[in-house]
Amino acid sequence: MGVLTGRTALVTGAGRGIGRGIAERLARDGARVAVHYGSREETAKETVAAIEEAGGSAFAIRARLGVPGDAETLWREFDRHADGLDILVNNAGIGTSRPFGEIDEEEYGRLFAVNVKAPHFITQLGAGRLRDGGRIVNISSGLARTAAMPQLMAYAMTKGALDVFTRDLAKVLGPRGITVNSVAPGIVDTDVNADWLRASEEAWQGAAAYSALGRVGTPADIGDVVAFLASPDGRWVTGHWLDATGGSLT
């Protein structure tokens, strides 16, 4: 029996990358996982299939984030498959942005709509479905607290806002025994980063050099961290920003 057997988890943006790594790990620990996706149905189905082939349980739900009514749509789809929730992982997000001098209002608004507004209202509407003693994990970024990277300013700003949400929400939901934490990845080998990360051996080694451990992170690295916070062992950790950059901020 896994430590999460009998519990239900929802991971947004779980069709690929970090989200898929988190979904697969929670399922391996026994949770039934709702695999959320925005537009790529095939990747969500692949995640569900991988979980089921490994002996786990999962289902896919679709809701485009960053548009009016996105949270309502997500929970309407979720409610078709489950009658309650134990673990919510707000992972979905837009991972890049144009520099300060180039970004326009449309892109800026879209970043905050997906990375900040959506997690807020998904959580607000989900709080009634979340059982006492539950877990919320928000996927932040090392960029929220590391050296300035102006080319990603707006993106980093959204993650800073998400961290404030984490800190204050921990106080709001604490009386119900619900923990709320942020996990901040560094450079992770996903398809979002593939174009520049795998452009050359030099690019790969340069990225690996950021980490004190001398390598590039994997989705499984982040999934394992989230699994700790979601487990009974994480019961006394809340309102915390967890550095999961492999020591890139040291």
CSV table of C-alpha atoms in Angstrom, one decimal:
chain,number,residue,atom,x,y,z
A,1,MET,CA,0.0,0.0,0.0
A,2,GLY,CA,1.4,3.4,-1.0
A,3,VAL,CA,1.4,6.3,1.5
A,4,LEU,CA,-1.2,8.1,-0.7
A,5,THR,CA,-3.5,5.1,-1.2
A,6,GLY,CA,-7.2,6.2,-1.0
A,7,ARG,CA,-6.4,9.8,-1.8
A,8,THR,CA,-7.2,11.9,-4.9
A,9,ALA,CA,-4.8,14.4,-6.4
A,10,LEU,CA,-5.2,17.0,-9.1
A,11,VAL,CA,-2.1,18.2,-11.0
A,12,THR,CA,-2.6,21.0,-13.5
A,13,GLY,CA,-0.5,20.9,-16.7
A,14,ALA,CA,0.2,17.3,-16.1
A,15,GLY,CA,0.4,16.1,-19.7
A,16,ARG,CA,4.2,16.7,-20.0
A,17,GLY,CA,7.3,18.0,-18.3
A,18,ILE,CA,7.3,18.7,-14.6
A,19,GLY,CA,3.6,18.2,-14.3
A,20,ARG,CA,3.8,14.7,-15.7
A,21,GLY,CA,6.7,13.8,-13.4
A,22,ILE,CA,4.6,14.9,-10.4
A,23,ALA,CA,1.5,13.1,-11.6
A,24,GLU,CA,3.4,9.8,-12.1
A,25,ARG,CA,5.1,10.0,-8.7
A,26,LEU,CA,1.9,10.7,-6.8
A,27,ALA,CA,0.2,7.8,-8.6
A,28,ARG,CA,3.1,5.6,-7.8
A,29,ASP,CA,2.5,6.4,-4.1
A,30,GLY,CA,-1.1,5.3,-4.5
A,31,ALA,CA,-3.0,8.5,-5.3
A,32,ARG,CA,-5.7,8.5,-8.0
A,33,VAL,CA,-4.6,11.4,-10.2
A,34,ALA,CA,-6.6,13.9,-12.2
A,35,VAL,CA,-4.3,14.8,-15.1
A,36,HIS,CA,-5.2,18.3,-16.3
A,37,TYR,CA,-4.4,19.6,-19.7
A,38,GLY,CA,-5.2,22.8,-21.6
A,39,SER,CA,-5.0,21.8,-25.3
A,40,ARG,CA,-2.8,18.8,-25.9
A,41,GLU,CA,-5.1,15.9,-25.3
A,42,GLU,CA,-2.6,13.4,-26.7
A,43,THR,CA,0.0,14.2,-24.0
A,44,ALA,CA,-2.5,13.9,-21.2
A,45,LYS,CA,-3.7,10.6,-22.5
A,46,GLU,CA,0.0,9.4,-22.6
A,47,THR,CA,0.4,10.4,-19.0
A,48,VAL,CA,-2.7,8.6,-18.0
A,49,ALA,CA,-1.6,5.5,-19.9
A,50,ALA,CA,1.8,5.5,-18.3
A,51,ILE,CA,0.3,5.7,-14.9
A,52,GLU,CA,-2.2,2.9,-15.6
A,53,GLU,CA,0.5,0.7,-17.1
A,54,ALA,CA,2.5,1.1,-13.9
A,55,GLY,CA,-0.5,-0.1,-11.9
A,56,GLY,CA,-1.8,3.3,-10.9
A,57,SER,CA,-5.1,5.1,-11.4
A,58,ALA,CA,-5.6,8.4,-13.3
A,59,PHE,CA,-8.1,10.3,-15.5
A,60,ALA,CA,-7.7,13.3,-17.8
A,61,ILE,CA,-9.6,16.6,-17.6
A,62,ARG,CA,-9.5,19.5,-20.0
A,63,ALA,CA,-9.7,23.2,-19.2
A,64,ARG,CA,-7.9,26.0,-20.9
A,65,LEU,CA,-6.5,28.3,-18.3
A,66,GLY,CA,-6.2,32.1,-18.6
A,67,VAL,CA,-9.7,32.6,-19.9
A,68,PRO,CA,-12.9,33.7,-18.2
A,69,GLY,CA,-14.5,30.8,-16.3
A,70,ASP,CA,-11.4,28.6,-16.5
A,71,ALA,CA,-11.6,27.4,-12.8
A,72,GLU,CA,-15.3,26.7,-13.1
A,73,THR,CA,-14.6,24.6,-16.2
A,74,LEU,CA,-11.8,22.7,-14.5
A,75,TRP,CA,-13.9,21.7,-11.5
A,76,ARG,CA,-16.9,20.8,-13.5
A,77,GLU,CA,-14.8,18.3,-15.4
A,78,PHE,CA,-13.2,17.1,-12.2
A,79,ASP,CA,-16.5,16.5,-10.5
A,80,ARG,CA,-17.5,14.1,-13.3
A,81,HIS,CA,-14.8,11.7,-12.1
A,82,ALA,CA,-14.4,12.3,-8.3
A,83,ASP,CA,-16.3,13.5,-5.3
A,84,GLY,CA,-13.5,15.1,-3.3
A,85,LEU,CA,-9.8,16.1,-3.3
A,86,ASP,CA,-6.8,15.5,-1.0
A,87,ILE,CA,-3.9,17.0,-3.0
A,88,LEU,CA,-3.9,20.0,-5.3
A,89,VAL,CA,-0.8,20.8,-7.3
A,90,ASN,CA,-0.9,24.1,-9.2
A,91,ASN,CA,1.8,23.4,-11.8
A,92,ALA,CA,0.4,24.7,-15.1
A,93,GLY,CA,2.1,27.9,-16.3
A,94,ILE,CA,3.6,29.8,-19.1
A,95,GLY,CA,7.3,29.4,-18.8
A,96,THR,CA,8.8,32.2,-20.9
A,97,SER,CA,8.3,35.9,-21.5
A,98,ARG,CA,9.8,38.6,-23.7
A,99,PRO,CA,12.1,41.2,-22.1
A,100,PHE,CA,11.0,44.4,-20.4
A,101,GLY,CA,11.4,46.5,-23.5
A,102,GLU,CA,9.5,44.1,-25.8
A,103,ILE,CA,6.6,42.6,-23.9
A,104,ASP,CA,3.2,44.0,-24.7
A,105,GLU,CA,0.1,44.2,-22.6
A,106,GLU,CA,-1.5,41.1,-24.2
A,107,GLU,CA,1.4,38.9,-23.3
A,108,TYR,CA,1.8,40.4,-19.9
A,109,GLY,CA,-1.9,39.9,-19.2
A,110,ARG,CA,-1.8,36.3,-20.4
A,111,LEU,CA,1.2,35.5,-18.1
A,112,PHE,CA,-0.6,36.7,-15.0
A,113,ALA,CA,-3.9,35.1,-16.1
A,114,VAL,CA,-2.3,31.7,-16.4
A,115,ASN,CA,0.4,31.8,-13.7
A,116,VAL,CA,-1.3,33.8,-11.0
A,117,LYS,CA,-5.1,34.3,-11.5
A,118,ALA,CA,-5.8,30.7,-12.5
A,119,PRO,CA,-4.1,29.1,-9.5
A,120,HIS,CA,-5.9,31.6,-7.2
A,121,PHE,CA,-9.4,30.8,-8.4
A,122,ILE,CA,-8.7,27.1,-9.0
A,123,THR,CA,-7.7,26.9,-5.3
A,124,GLN,CA,-10.6,29.2,-4.2
A,125,LEU,CA,-13.2,27.1,-5.9
A,126,GLY,CA,-11.4,23.9,-4.9
A,127,ALA,CA,-11.1,24.6,-1.2
A,128,GLY,CA,-14.6,23.3,-0.6
A,129,ARG,CA,-13.7,20.0,-2.3
A,130,LEU,CA,-10.4,19.7,-0.5
A,131,ARG,CA,-10.7,17.5,2.5
A,132,ASP,CA,-9.4,18.6,5.9
A,133,GLY,CA,-5.7,17.5,6.3
A,134,GLY,CA,-5.2,18.0,2.5
A,135,ARG,CA,-2.2,19.4,0.7
A,136,ILE,CA,-1.7,22.3,-1.8
A,137,VAL,CA,1.6,22.6,-3.6
A,138,ASN,CA,2.3,25.6,-5.9
A,139,ILE,CA,5.1,25.2,-8.5
A,140,SER,CA,7.1,28.4,-8.3
A,141,SER,CA,10.6,29.0,-9.8
A,142,GLY,CA,14.1,29.7,-8.6
A,143,LEU,CA,13.9,32.8,-10.7
A,144,ALA,CA,11.6,34.3,-8.0
A,145,ARG,CA,14.6,34.6,-5.6
A,146,THR,CA,17.8,34.3,-7.7
A,147,ALA,CA,20.0,36.8,-9.5
A,148,ALA,CA,18.1,39.1,-11.9
A,149,MET,CA,17.4,37.7,-15.3
A,150,PRO,CA,15.7,40.7,-17.1
A,151,GLN,CA,14.8,38.7,-20.2
A,152,LEU,CA,12.4,36.7,-17.9
A,153,MET,CA,11.2,39.6,-15.7
A,154,ALA,CA,7.5,39.3,-16.2
A,155,TYR,CA,7.6,35.5,-15.7
A,156,ALA,CA,9.6,35.8,-12.5
A,157,MET,CA,7.1,38.4,-11.3
A,158,THR,CA,4.3,35.9,-11.6
A,159,LYS,CA,6.2,33.4,-9.5
A,160,GLY,CA,6.9,36.0,-6.9
A,161,ALA,CA,3.1,36.6,-6.7
A,162,LEU,CA,2.5,32.9,-6.4
A,163,ASP,CA,4.9,32.7,-3.5
A,164,VAL,CA,2.9,35.4,-1.6
A,165,PHE,CA,-0.2,33.4,-2.3
A,166,THR,CA,1.4,30.4,-0.8
A,167,ARG,CA,2.5,32.1,2.3
A,168,ASP,CA,-0.8,33.8,3.1
A,169,LEU,CA,-3.0,30.9,2.1
A,170,ALA,CA,-1.2,28.7,4.6
A,171,LYS,CA,-2.6,30.9,7.3
A,172,VAL,CA,-6.1,30.8,5.8
A,173,LEU,CA,-6.3,27.0,5.5
A,174,GLY,CA,-4.1,26.0,8.4
A,175,PRO,CA,-7.0,25.7,10.8
A,176,ARG,CA,-8.3,22.8,8.6
A,177,GLY,CA,-5.0,21.0,8.8
A,178,ILE,CA,-4.3,21.8,5.1
A,179,THR,CA,-0.7,22.6,4.3
A,180,VAL,CA,0.3,25.0,1.5
A,181,ASN,CA,3.8,25.2,0.1
A,182,SER,CA,5.8,26.4,-2.9
A,183,VAL,CA,8.3,24.2,-4.7
A,184,ALA,CA,10.8,26.1,-6.8
A,185,PRO,CA,12.6,24.2,-9.6
A,186,GLY,CA,15.7,25.4,-11.3
A,187,ILE,CA,16.7,24.3,-14.8
A,188,VAL,CA,14.8,21.1,-15.7
A,189,ASP,CA,15.1,19.0,-18.8
A,190,THR,CA,11.7,19.4,-20.3
A,191,ASP,CA,10.4,20.0,-23.8
A,192,VAL,CA,9.9,23.7,-22.9
A,193,ASN,CA,13.6,24.0,-22.4
A,194,ALA,CA,14.7,21.6,-25.1
A,195,ASP,CA,15.4,24.2,-27.9
A,196,TRP,CA,18.2,26.0,-25.9
A,197,LEU,CA,19.2,23.3,-23.5
A,198,ARG,CA,19.9,20.7,-26.1
A,199,ALA,CA,21.2,23.1,-28.8
A,200,SER,CA,24.7,22.0,-28.1
A,201,GLU,CA,26.9,20.2,-25.6
A,202,GLU,CA,28.2,23.6,-24.4
A,203,ALA,CA,24.6,24.7,-23.7
A,204,TRP,CA,23.9,21.6,-21.7
A,205,GLN,CA,27.1,21.8,-19.7
A,206,GLY,CA,26.6,25.5,-19.0
A,207,ALA,CA,23.1,24.7,-17.6
A,208,ALA,CA,24.5,21.9,-15.5
A,209,ALA,CA,27.1,24.2,-14.1
A,210,TYR,CA,24.4,26.4,-12.4
A,211,SER,CA,23.6,23.5,-10.0
A,212,ALA,CA,25.9,22.8,-7.0
A,213,LEU,CA,25.3,19.1,-7.9
A,214,GLY,CA,26.7,19.6,-11.4
A,215,ARG,CA,23.7,18.4,-13.5
A,216,VAL,CA,20.4,19.4,-15.1
A,217,GLY,CA,17.3,18.6,-13.1
A,218,THR,CA,14.7,16.1,-14.2
A,219,PRO,CA,10.9,16.1,-13.8
A,220,ALA,CA,11.3,13.1,-11.4
A,221,ASP,CA,13.5,15.3,-9.2
A,222,ILE,CA,10.7,17.7,-8.7
A,223,GLY,CA,8.1,15.0,-8.5
A,224,ASP,CA,9.9,13.5,-5.5
A,225,VAL,CA,10.0,16.8,-3.7
A,226,VAL,CA,6.3,17.3,-4.2
A,227,ALA,CA,5.6,13.8,-3.1
A,228,PHE,CA,7.2,14.5,0.3
A,229,LEU,CA,5.1,17.6,0.9
A,230,ALA,CA,2.0,15.6,-0.2
A,231,SER,CA,2.7,12.7,2.1
A,232,PRO,CA,2.0,12.3,5.8
A,233,ASP,CA,5.7,13.1,6.4
A,234,GLY,CA,5.1,16.7,5.2
A,235,ARG,CA,2.4,17.4,7.7
A,236,TRP,CA,4.4,20.0,9.7
A,237,VAL,CA,5.7,22.0,6.7
A,238,THR,CA,3.5,24.8,5.5
A,239,GLY,CA,3.9,28.3,4.2
A,240,HIS,CA,7.3,27.2,3.0
A,241,TRP,CA,9.3,28.0,-0.2
A,242,LEU,CA,11.3,24.9,-1.0
A,243,ASP,CA,14.4,25.4,-3.1
A,244,ALA,CA,14.4,22.5,-5.6
A,245,THR,CA,17.1,24.0,-7.9
A,246,GLY,CA,19.8,21.5,-7.1
A,247,GLY,CA,21.7,24.3,-5.3
A,248,SER,CA,21.6,26.7,-8.2
A,249,LEU,CA,20.9,29.6,-5.7
A,250,THR,CA,23.9,28.9,-3.5
